[in-house]
CSV table of C-alpha atoms in Angstrom, one decimal:
chain,number,residue,atom,x,y,z
A,1,UNK,CA,-8.9,8.5,15.3
A,2,UNK,CA,-6.1,8.3,17.8
A,3,UNK,CA,-2.5,9.1,17.2
A,4,UNK,CA,-1.4,5.5,16.9
A,5,UNK,CA,-4.1,4.8,14.3
A,6,UNK,CA,-3.1,7.9,12.3
A,7,UNK,CA,0.5,6.8,12.2
A,8,UNK,CA,-0.4,3.3,11.0
A,9,UNK,CA,-2.4,4.7,8.1
A,10,UNK,CA,0.1,7.4,7.1
A,11,UNK,CA,1.3,7.3,3.6
A,12,UNK,CA,5.1,7.6,3.2
A,13,UNK,CA,7.3,8.3,0.3
A,14,UNK,CA,10.0,6.0,-1.0
A,15,UNK,CA,12.6,8.4,0.3
A,16,UNK,CA,11.3,7.9,3.9
A,17,UNK,CA,12.8,4.4,3.7
A,18,UNK,CA,16.2,5.3,2.2
A,19,UNK,CA,18.4,5.1,5.4
A,20,UNK,CA,16.7,1.9,6.6
A,21,UNK,CA,17.0,0.2,3.2
A,22,UNK,CA,20.7,1.0,3.1
A,23,UNK,CA,21.6,0.2,6.7
A,24,UNK,CA,19.3,-2.6,7.8
A,25,UNK,CA,19.4,-6.3,6.7
A,26,UNK,CA,16.2,-8.0,5.5
A,27,UNK,CA,15.2,-9.4,8.9
A,28,UNK,CA,15.7,-6.1,10.8
A,29,UNK,CA,13.9,-4.1,8.0
A,30,UNK,CA,10.9,-6.4,8.0
A,31,UNK,CA,10.7,-6.3,11.8
A,32,UNK,CA,10.8,-2.5,11.9
A,33,UNK,CA,8.4,-1.9,9.1
A,34,UNK,CA,6.4,-4.7,7.4
A,35,UNK,CA,6.7,-7.9,5.5
A,36,UNK,CA,5.2,-6.4,2.3
A,37,UNK,CA,4.4,-3.0,0.8
A,38,UNK,CA,2.1,-1.5,-1.8
A,39,UNK,CA,3.7,1.2,-4.0
A,40,UNK,CA,1.8,3.8,-5.9
A,41,UNK,CA,3.5,5.9,-8.6
A,42,UNK,CA,2.3,9.5,-8.2
A,43,UNK,CA,0.4,11.5,-5.7
A,44,UNK,CA,-3.0,10.5,-4.4
A,45,UNK,CA,-4.1,14.0,-5.3
A,46,UNK,CA,-4.4,12.9,-8.9
A,47,UNK,CA,-7.0,10.3,-7.8
A,48,UNK,CA,-10.7,11.1,-7.8
A,49,UNK,CA,-11.5,12.6,-4.4
A,50,UNK,CA,-14.3,10.7,-2.7
A,51,UNK,CA,-16.3,13.8,-1.7
A,52,UNK,CA,-16.5,17.2,-3.4
A,53,UNK,CA,-14.3,19.7,-1.6
A,54,UNK,CA,-12.3,17.0,0.2
A,55,UNK,CA,-8.5,17.1,0.1
A,56,UNK,CA,-5.8,14.5,0.2
A,57,UNK,CA,-3.1,17.1,0.8
A,58,UNK,CA,-2.1,15.3,4.0
A,59,UNK,CA,-0.9,12.3,2.0
A,60,UNK,CA,1.0,14.2,-0.6
A,61,UNK,CA,4.6,15.2,-0.3
A,62,UNK,CA,6.5,18.0,-2.0
A,63,UNK,CA,7.6,17.1,-5.5
A,64,UNK,CA,4.5,15.1,-6.4
A,65,UNK,CA,3.1,18.1,-8.3
A,66,UNK,CA,2.9,18.0,-12.1
A,67,UNK,CA,5.1,21.1,-12.5
A,68,UNK,CA,8.1,19.4,-10.8
A,69,UNK,CA,10.5,16.9,-12.4
A,70,UNK,CA,10.2,13.2,-11.5
A,71,UNK,CA,11.9,12.5,-8.2
A,72,UNK,CA,11.7,8.8,-7.0
A,73,UNK,CA,12.2,9.9,-3.4
A,74,UNK,CA,8.8,11.6,-3.3
A,75,UNK,CA,7.0,10.4,-6.4
A,76,UNK,CA,6.4,6.9,-5.1
A,77,UNK,CA,3.9,6.6,-2.3
A,78,UNK,CA,4.4,3.6,0.0
A,79,UNK,CA,1.7,1.8,2.0
A,80,UNK,CA,3.0,-0.7,4.6
A,81,UNK,CA,0.9,-4.0,4.5
A,82,UNK,CA,0.4,-4.4,8.2
A,83,UNK,CA,-2.4,-4.2,10.8
A,84,UNK,CA,-3.0,-1.3,13.1
A,85,UNK,CA,-1.3,-1.4,16.4
A,86,UNK,CA,-3.2,-3.7,18.8
A,87,UNK,CA,-4.9,-5.7,16.1
A,88,UNK,CA,-4.8,-9.4,16.3
A,89,UNK,CA,-2.2,-11.0,14.0
A,90,UNK,CA,-4.9,-13.5,12.9
A,91,UNK,CA,-7.0,-10.7,11.3
A,92,UNK,CA,-6.6,-9.5,7.7
A,93,UNK,CA,-5.2,-6.1,6.7
A,94,UNK,CA,-8.2,-4.1,5.5
A,95,UNK,CA,-8.0,-1.8,2.4
A,96,UNK,CA,-10.5,0.8,1.4
A,97,UNK,CA,-11.6,4.4,1.4
A,98,UNK,CA,-12.9,4.5,5.0
A,99,UNK,CA,-10.5,5.9,7.6
A,100,UNK,CA,-11.2,2.8,9.7
A,101,UNK,CA,-9.1,0.6,7.3
A,102,UNK,CA,-5.5,-0.4,8.0
A,103,UNK,CA,-4.7,0.9,4.5
A,104,UNK,CA,-6.7,4.0,3.4
A,105,UNK,CA,-7.0,4.7,-0.4
A,106,UNK,CA,-8.8,8.0,-0.8
A,107,UNK,CA,-10.4,7.5,-4.2
A,108,UNK,CA,-14.0,7.5,-5.2
A,109,UNK,CA,-13.6,4.2,-7.2
A,110,UNK,CA,-12.5,2.5,-3.9
A,111,UNK,CA,-15.3,1.1,-1.7
A,112,UNK,CA,-15.4,1.9,2.0
A,113,UNK,CA,-14.1,-1.6,2.8
A,114,UNK,CA,-12.7,-2.8,-0.6
A,115,UNK,CA,-10.4,-5.7,0.0
A,116,UNK,CA,-8.3,-7.6,2.5
A,117,UNK,CA,-4.8,-9.0,2.6
A,118,UNK,CA,-4.0,-12.0,4.7
A,119,UNK,CA,-0.6,-13.3,5.6
A,120,UNK,CA,-0.2,-17.0,6.3
A,121,UNK,CA,2.1,-18.3,8.9
A,122,UNK,CA,4.6,-19.1,6.2
A,123,UNK,CA,4.8,-15.5,5.0
A,124,UNK,CA,2.6,-15.8,1.9
A,125,UNK,CA,0.2,-13.0,1.3
A,126,UNK,CA,-3.2,-13.4,-0.3
A,127,UNK,CA,-5.8,-10.8,-1.5
A,128,UNK,CA,-9.6,-11.1,-1.3
A,129,UNK,CA,-12.1,-8.7,-2.7
A,130,UNK,CA,-14.8,-7.8,-0.2
A,131,UNK,CA,-17.7,-7.5,-2.6
A,132,UNK,CA,-16.6,-4.1,-3.7
A,133,UNK,CA,-18.5,-2.0,-6.3
A,134,UNK,CA,-15.6,-1.7,-8.7
A,135,UNK,CA,-13.7,-4.9,-8.1
A,136,UNK,CA,-10.1,-5.8,-7.5
A,137,UNK,CA,-7.6,-7.1,-10.1
A,138,UNK,CA,-4.3,-8.8,-9.8
A,139,UNK,CA,-2.1,-9.1,-12.9
A,140,UNK,CA,-5.1,-8.5,-15.2
A,141,UNK,CA,-7.2,-11.2,-13.5
A,142,UNK,CA,-10.3,-10.4,-11.4
A,143,UNK,CA,-10.1,-11.3,-7.7
A,144,UNK,CA,-13.1,-13.3,-6.7
A,145,UNK,CA,-15.5,-11.5,-4.3
A,146,UNK,CA,-15.9,-12.8,-0.8
A,147,UNK,CA,-17.9,-16.0,-0.9
A,148,UNK,CA,-17.4,-16.3,-4.7
A,149,UNK,CA,-14.0,-18.0,-4.8
A,150,UNK,CA,-10.6,-18.3,-3.1
A,151,UNK,CA,-8.4,-15.4,-2.3
A,152,UNK,CA,-5.5,-14.8,-4.7
A,153,UNK,CA,-1.9,-15.5,-3.7
A,154,UNK,CA,0.3,-12.4,-4.3
A,155,UNK,CA,3.8,-12.6,-5.8
A,156,UNK,CA,6.3,-9.9,-5.5
A,157,UNK,CA,5.9,-7.2,-8.2
A,158,UNK,CA,2.2,-8.2,-8.8
A,159,UNK,CA,0.2,-5.3,-10.2
A,160,UNK,CA,-3.0,-4.7,-8.2
A,161,UNK,CA,-5.8,-2.5,-9.2
A,162,UNK,CA,-8.2,-1.5,-6.4
A,163,UNK,CA,-11.2,0.2,-8.1
A,164,UNK,CA,-9.1,2.3,-10.6
A,165,UNK,CA,-6.0,2.8,-8.3
A,166,UNK,CA,-2.9,0.9,-9.6
A,167,UNK,CA,-0.5,-0.4,-7.0
A,168,UNK,CA,2.5,-2.7,-7.0
A,169,UNK,CA,2.8,-5.4,-4.3
A,170,UNK,CA,6.4,-6.0,-3.1
A,171,UNK,CA,7.7,-8.3,-0.4
A,172,UNK,CA,10.1,-6.4,1.9
A,173,UNK,CA,13.2,-7.9,0.4
A,174,UNK,CA,12.2,-6.7,-3.1
A,175,UNK,CA,11.1,-3.4,-1.8
A,176,UNK,CA,14.5,-2.8,-0.3
A,177,UNK,CA,16.1,-3.8,-3.7
A,178,UNK,CA,13.9,-1.3,-5.5
A,179,UNK,CA,14.6,1.5,-3.0
A,180,UNK,CA,18.3,0.9,-3.1
A,181,UNK,CA,18.3,1.0,-6.9
A,182,UNK,CA,16.1,4.1,-7.2
A,183,UNK,CA,17.6,6.0,-4.2
A,184,UNK,CA,21.2,4.7,-3.9
């Protein structure tokens, strides 16, 4: 994987966005980062590693360990909902366990290519399950597998479960509000 690809799949902590959330307006923030975010509370290290002996240490920051007190700057992992550099804007954002995805979720319950998120020209995001083994859920409702139904529109603060991994979906404006409240 080249350096640009590694950067696009890198997991950041909420604290990594503090200055931008405080100093940029919604338009500038969205342009610099993404129009939407997935937020996971806790380290990926607590997830079920996909292969024995594998490590997710590269995605964990200090302070996400169980022997440390809660710190919102490092205890919320943030995944930007965007395509890798050079990808067509007409293509979906791919989510899954494989390193080839735009958003990598290193958990054994997540399929190699688990789901996709599409953004319409009007800024609405939808989620489609890609016939994954363990399914995708939005707000306690199963997302139809590809070919079995329509993709599901995502609202801000939707609770998404990919396999067994719980994430919160936030539009950029609401992500900034959350970050300012927790970090301000």
